[in-house]
Amino acid sequence: MKLLLNIIFLFLVTSVLAQNATLSGIVSDAETGETLISATVLLKTDNLHGTTTNVNGFFSLPGIEPVSYNIEFSFMGYEPVIKRVDFSKNPKQFIEVALKPSDIVLEQITVIESGPDRLGDKDVEISQHTLTPKAIRSIPTARNDVFRAIRYLPGVEATEPFSPLVSVRGSNPGENLIMLDGVTIYNPYHFLSSSSIFNMQTVKNVDLMVGGFGAEYGGRNSSVINISTKDGNNNGIHGEINPSTALSKVFLEFPVGKKSTMMVGARLYYDLQTNLMMYSNNYFYDTNLSFTHRFNAKNSLTLKYFSSKDKNDMDFNNFYKYMGNSMAGLMDDEVDIAEIFNGVSIKYVNKWRNNIATAIYKSVVGSRLYFRAQIYASLHSADNLSEVFFKTDSLVFFNTSTQFNTKVHDWSGKFSLNYKMFSWNDINLGAEYNNYLFYNASTINKIENISAQKTPILLSLFAEDKITIGSFTARAGLRATQFNKGSVMYEPRLNAVYRFDDGLKLEAAWGRYNQHIFSMNTQEYELNQILDYYYPLENGKPSQSEHFILGAEKLINSNNTLSVDLYYKDISRTYTFDLMQDQYEVFALSDKIVAGSGKSYGMELLWKGSFGKLSGWGSYTLAKSTRSFPNIMNGKEFDYDYDRRHSIKAVLNYQATKRISYSTSFMAQSGIPKSIENTIQSFYMYEPLTGSMNYGQQYTVDKKNASRLPWVFYLDFGLQKRVVSGFGKNIAEFFGADESYLILNVNNVLFFRRNVLYYQAFVGFDKFLPFSDSYFPTVSAGYTIKF
Amino acid sequence: MITKPKPPSNFLLVFLLFFPLFGMGQKWIADTLTIALPDPVSCFFNVETATDLRTYDPRFLSVYEQNKWLVFPVDQIVAMELPLNKYFENRFSSDSNTNQNYLVNIREFYIKNSSTKSKRNLKLYSTLELSKKQLDDTIFVGSFYYEEAFTHKKKLPVVEGYESLLEEWSNNFISDVLAVDQELDLILGNNLYHFRRNKTSVKKNLYTELDFFAGLNFWGIDGEIWFSEPEGNKKFNRSAGVMRYVKHPNFQSIGLGRNLRFWNYRMNEKWLFTNKMAFVIGFNNWNDMDTAAHKFEEIFLFDLSFTQRINYNPIDKSGFVFGLGLMEDVHYIIYHQPKLNIGLSVNIAYKF
């Protein structure tokens, strides 16, 4: 309370002290009405005086002599606007400026281009990337997918080829804060396409902060990924339709009256082919709704709703029957291959849902004060069953099943205040309240085991102060959290930037990060783990990391930037499950975890920009990440599971003509460490059905991640062309569409060089057998009608 | 001893292999073939003003796709030397002041290029509105719908085919206008089938159709969608995409066909006879998986069908279209004998 009074007093004092005029306002996109972040506002005087808009498109420029000025509003990719403002009669002026997008940028896919509603403060944020939907579409393998696209950014590594999970700068996948319009979302993945649940048609921007982020964001140790969706369009009906026999998409945005806009997006995937061939019923859908009402120039309310459902009922039995009968004629008569295949039964039944609802209120309270409040509910539930059964001649060789149930409910409220105390000083204050429900239960081999439900509360407060003195900008921040009524924990953060006149920028960041919610890795148990299972660390200390980052960015010319980041991440506390415990208990309780530590460090070199019609980005990363746990090799340090020493990535787009663009994505990475089994262990097993003892052999390994797989190479080509003839053009004309596109991708061009993901030892073979994720190139095509 | 090349050399090989092609492919993308216009020949009438109402570039004539270096699909644009309206005004001009003056609205005018391995098939689609100029007045005469085919060998230059087709069509247009001027359409009827006196032009139609069929031991539904240009001939072909569901006693299938063909014959203003041919590749879902030892190859269905039907389909009018017909279907499944089925077909479509 005392702190609050002091803040109010400070506001009053600075307001009284401000004798000069103040200009404030909002800068937005003239076509969509969406606010623009980091737009420049410049007084055209002899002594240039200016500022930039904040994350909500708001700016405040105090300390102006109360006379008349020409003021320029500019933003990359938009046509600048000059307005005349006279302060002599009214020293506090509020202005709304709408900038029109220029055509030049539209033909390029510059990855980190400016756009509306961005995350973080561009002035001081380090290690920040923004992917536009256009950039994501240009990546052949991304297939309009956020999580596949961000793998092409430096510092972001895929965990497994078929999994959408990513590891950022050597951290665990569960240490990424993933938000949809500021709402924390849990397991935002679709199973069937191993992709994200975000419909790219509705996405405005994808922001990623891979380290050193400010005090406004917390709860996760590694990175922040925010997907912001469109708010609607106040210039008539616009949209896209993607018809398909498998995954169909539709997106519409339109005005509702004079003050409101709306956006509707939906996708439906139905796996007709698998249903027919394997008698499996698989589908998913997701829907987005957004409604924005602007009460006046200074106040707006946005309501957003998102819902997704996955139903995956994969039964491989019929597939094995087909294969067994087909192969029967090819094999030796003594081997009844059909019987063997008929004896195999694999079944996955996965169901999960995400429902999100949020309300966001934005208000320009005064010429220097901006207020943002948000409440949301993020509800996630999953039920995953895996069964494997194998028998021949009535002898059961294998019979196992796992069923995991999980539920995460997150009801939250948060607000932030941006106050421009002086032209050189910005203050950002805020609070966040999360009321959680975590439920986890497991059934192993049809026996119900322990279930647990916990309802912790997380309270967070943050304060940031940004000071700009000449070419130097620094932001100091503090985040205080209290989890489940425990002790208050503090997370200090510091960012600093120095800009040289020749376009060189030196950056530094330091920060401490705590994470109270831990996600469990069930790969060792579950046959098809593609979800995280979340657990609150109620009794243990939060996992903790400290980021140290140094960076330099050089504007080579108006279109090209070269940057380098050096980072060191001290993971002072992280957790793993103790796999030697009773497995029935492991799945349900977070008490069965073991604390360890780790570190991660590296260098990331990034080029982004364009040369004529060629645009894109390329990066090289040198990194190392290790872990140490007392229950693994007696605490000896080992390379982390997703540690890649070298990583070269590039995405290039060549806009050959206005109708056709070619794109390519390339990735060359050193292999990840693996525990390759190299020792045979013999065992006897009692078979209760027959009362007999069976003898068996299996391979084991005594060191974790002691082997390193060979390099992997991925090269893909894509083509996007405007449809100029045939059915595609006719249907676009029929709907009055502006244009229609055909997208063609050729993936895995380097198929003849196998990317080994694992070497498996088999009893009876004297060699390790290599396994890959893709043996053949694939071709995919899509069609889009845009209006 | 055989040594395996190291990974980086493979990578370099691919780069060296693809990137030169990639770069060379680009040079051809912007290619635009230009059709030379013949020297103007004096005509017995004069197109005083031609107005191009198309949404394309005024010089646009045709576009088709071809693969450069077998890999890179590129659009090959075919354009005229002059804007299309100038072509009309130049080509159909008269030296004499006494000849009739006309105004032409060009609603549609493009050439479709569909080539086979040996032949290049060109088809000109055109919708024109003709008005007669009289002293101080303009009288609307009617609309022409052209659907004119031309085939030539592929080894001949592409441009030659386009030029020949244009010349052939323009000669036909001249004789058509003269015939219309003498009101021969009122006498000859069928010879000027593609002319609609005193009727403004119509656009191409979008058809969405459901075709139900059933026989003694099978039934199914075809979902079809296609665009149809206005009828320029009494006999005309159209093609569509089809999605077929078919149910047999021991299996059901879903298949897709890209090139469903309709051979149409206009019986009168309201009735159309159609012979439909569909080739569908689909997937089977067997009912007796537990008892019969079906093999993997039995998943696939190859289905060819013909339907002869009479449709209520008024010419140049939108709305519901329906018909009745006889269907012959032959399907083949690997390890099974081809099977012939005969059934009845009832179709209903909406013609937008």
Short mmCIF file of C-alpha atoms in Angstrom, two decimals, chain A residues 172 175 221 515 518 537 540-546 569-578 592-599 626-632 634-638 640:
data_model
loop_
_atom_site.label_atom_id
_atom_site.label_comp_id
_atom_site.label_asym_id
_atom_site.label_seq_id
_atom_site.Cartn_x
_atom_site.Cartn_y
_atom_site.Cartn_z
CA ASN A 172 14.03 -28.10 -21.56
CA GLU A 175 10.69 -24.05 -20.12
CA ASN A 221 13.08 -20.14 -17.57
CA GLN A 515 9.84 -21.58 -12.88
CA PHE A 518 7.55 -28.36 -14.16
CA LEU A 537 6.60 -27.64 -7.74
CA GLY A 540 10.41 -28.06 -3.97
CA LYS A 541 12.19 -24.90 -4.92
CA PRO A 542 11.49 -23.56 -8.38
CA SER A 543 13.81 -24.48 -11.19
CA GLN A 544 16.06 -21.53 -11.78
CA SER A 545 18.34 -20.12 -14.44
CA GLU A 546 20.39 -17.00 -14.93
CA LYS A 569 22.91 -19.69 -19.15
CA ASP A 570 23.56 -20.93 -15.65
CA ILE A 571 20.86 -23.48 -14.89
CA SER A 572 21.36 -23.61 -11.16
CA ARG A 573 18.35 -25.82 -10.54
CA THR A 574 16.45 -28.10 -12.88
CA TYR A 575 14.55 -31.31 -12.38
CA THR A 576 14.19 -34.76 -13.82
CA PHE A 577 12.10 -37.74 -12.82
CA ASP A 578 13.88 -40.52 -11.07
CA LYS A 592 9.32 -38.14 -7.23
CA ILE A 593 11.70 -35.77 -8.89
CA VAL A 594 15.38 -35.18 -8.54
CA ALA A 595 17.02 -31.76 -8.63
CA GLY A 596 20.13 -31.20 -10.70
CA SER A 597 21.90 -28.45 -12.50
CA GLY A 598 23.19 -27.54 -15.90
CA LYS A 599 24.69 -24.90 -18.06
CA THR A 626 25.13 -29.98 -20.21
CA ARG A 627 23.23 -31.42 -17.27
CA SER A 628 24.12 -33.09 -14.03
CA PHE A 629 21.82 -35.12 -11.75
CA PRO A 630 22.83 -37.08 -8.67
CA ASN A 631 20.84 -40.13 -9.80
CA ILE A 632 22.50 -40.29 -13.22
CA ASN A 634 26.59 -40.27 -9.77
CA GLY A 635 26.23 -36.63 -10.71
CA LYS A 636 28.76 -36.68 -13.52
CA GLU A 637 28.15 -34.01 -16.13
CA PHE A 638 26.74 -35.20 -19.47
CA TYR A 640 22.09 -32.46 -22.74
#
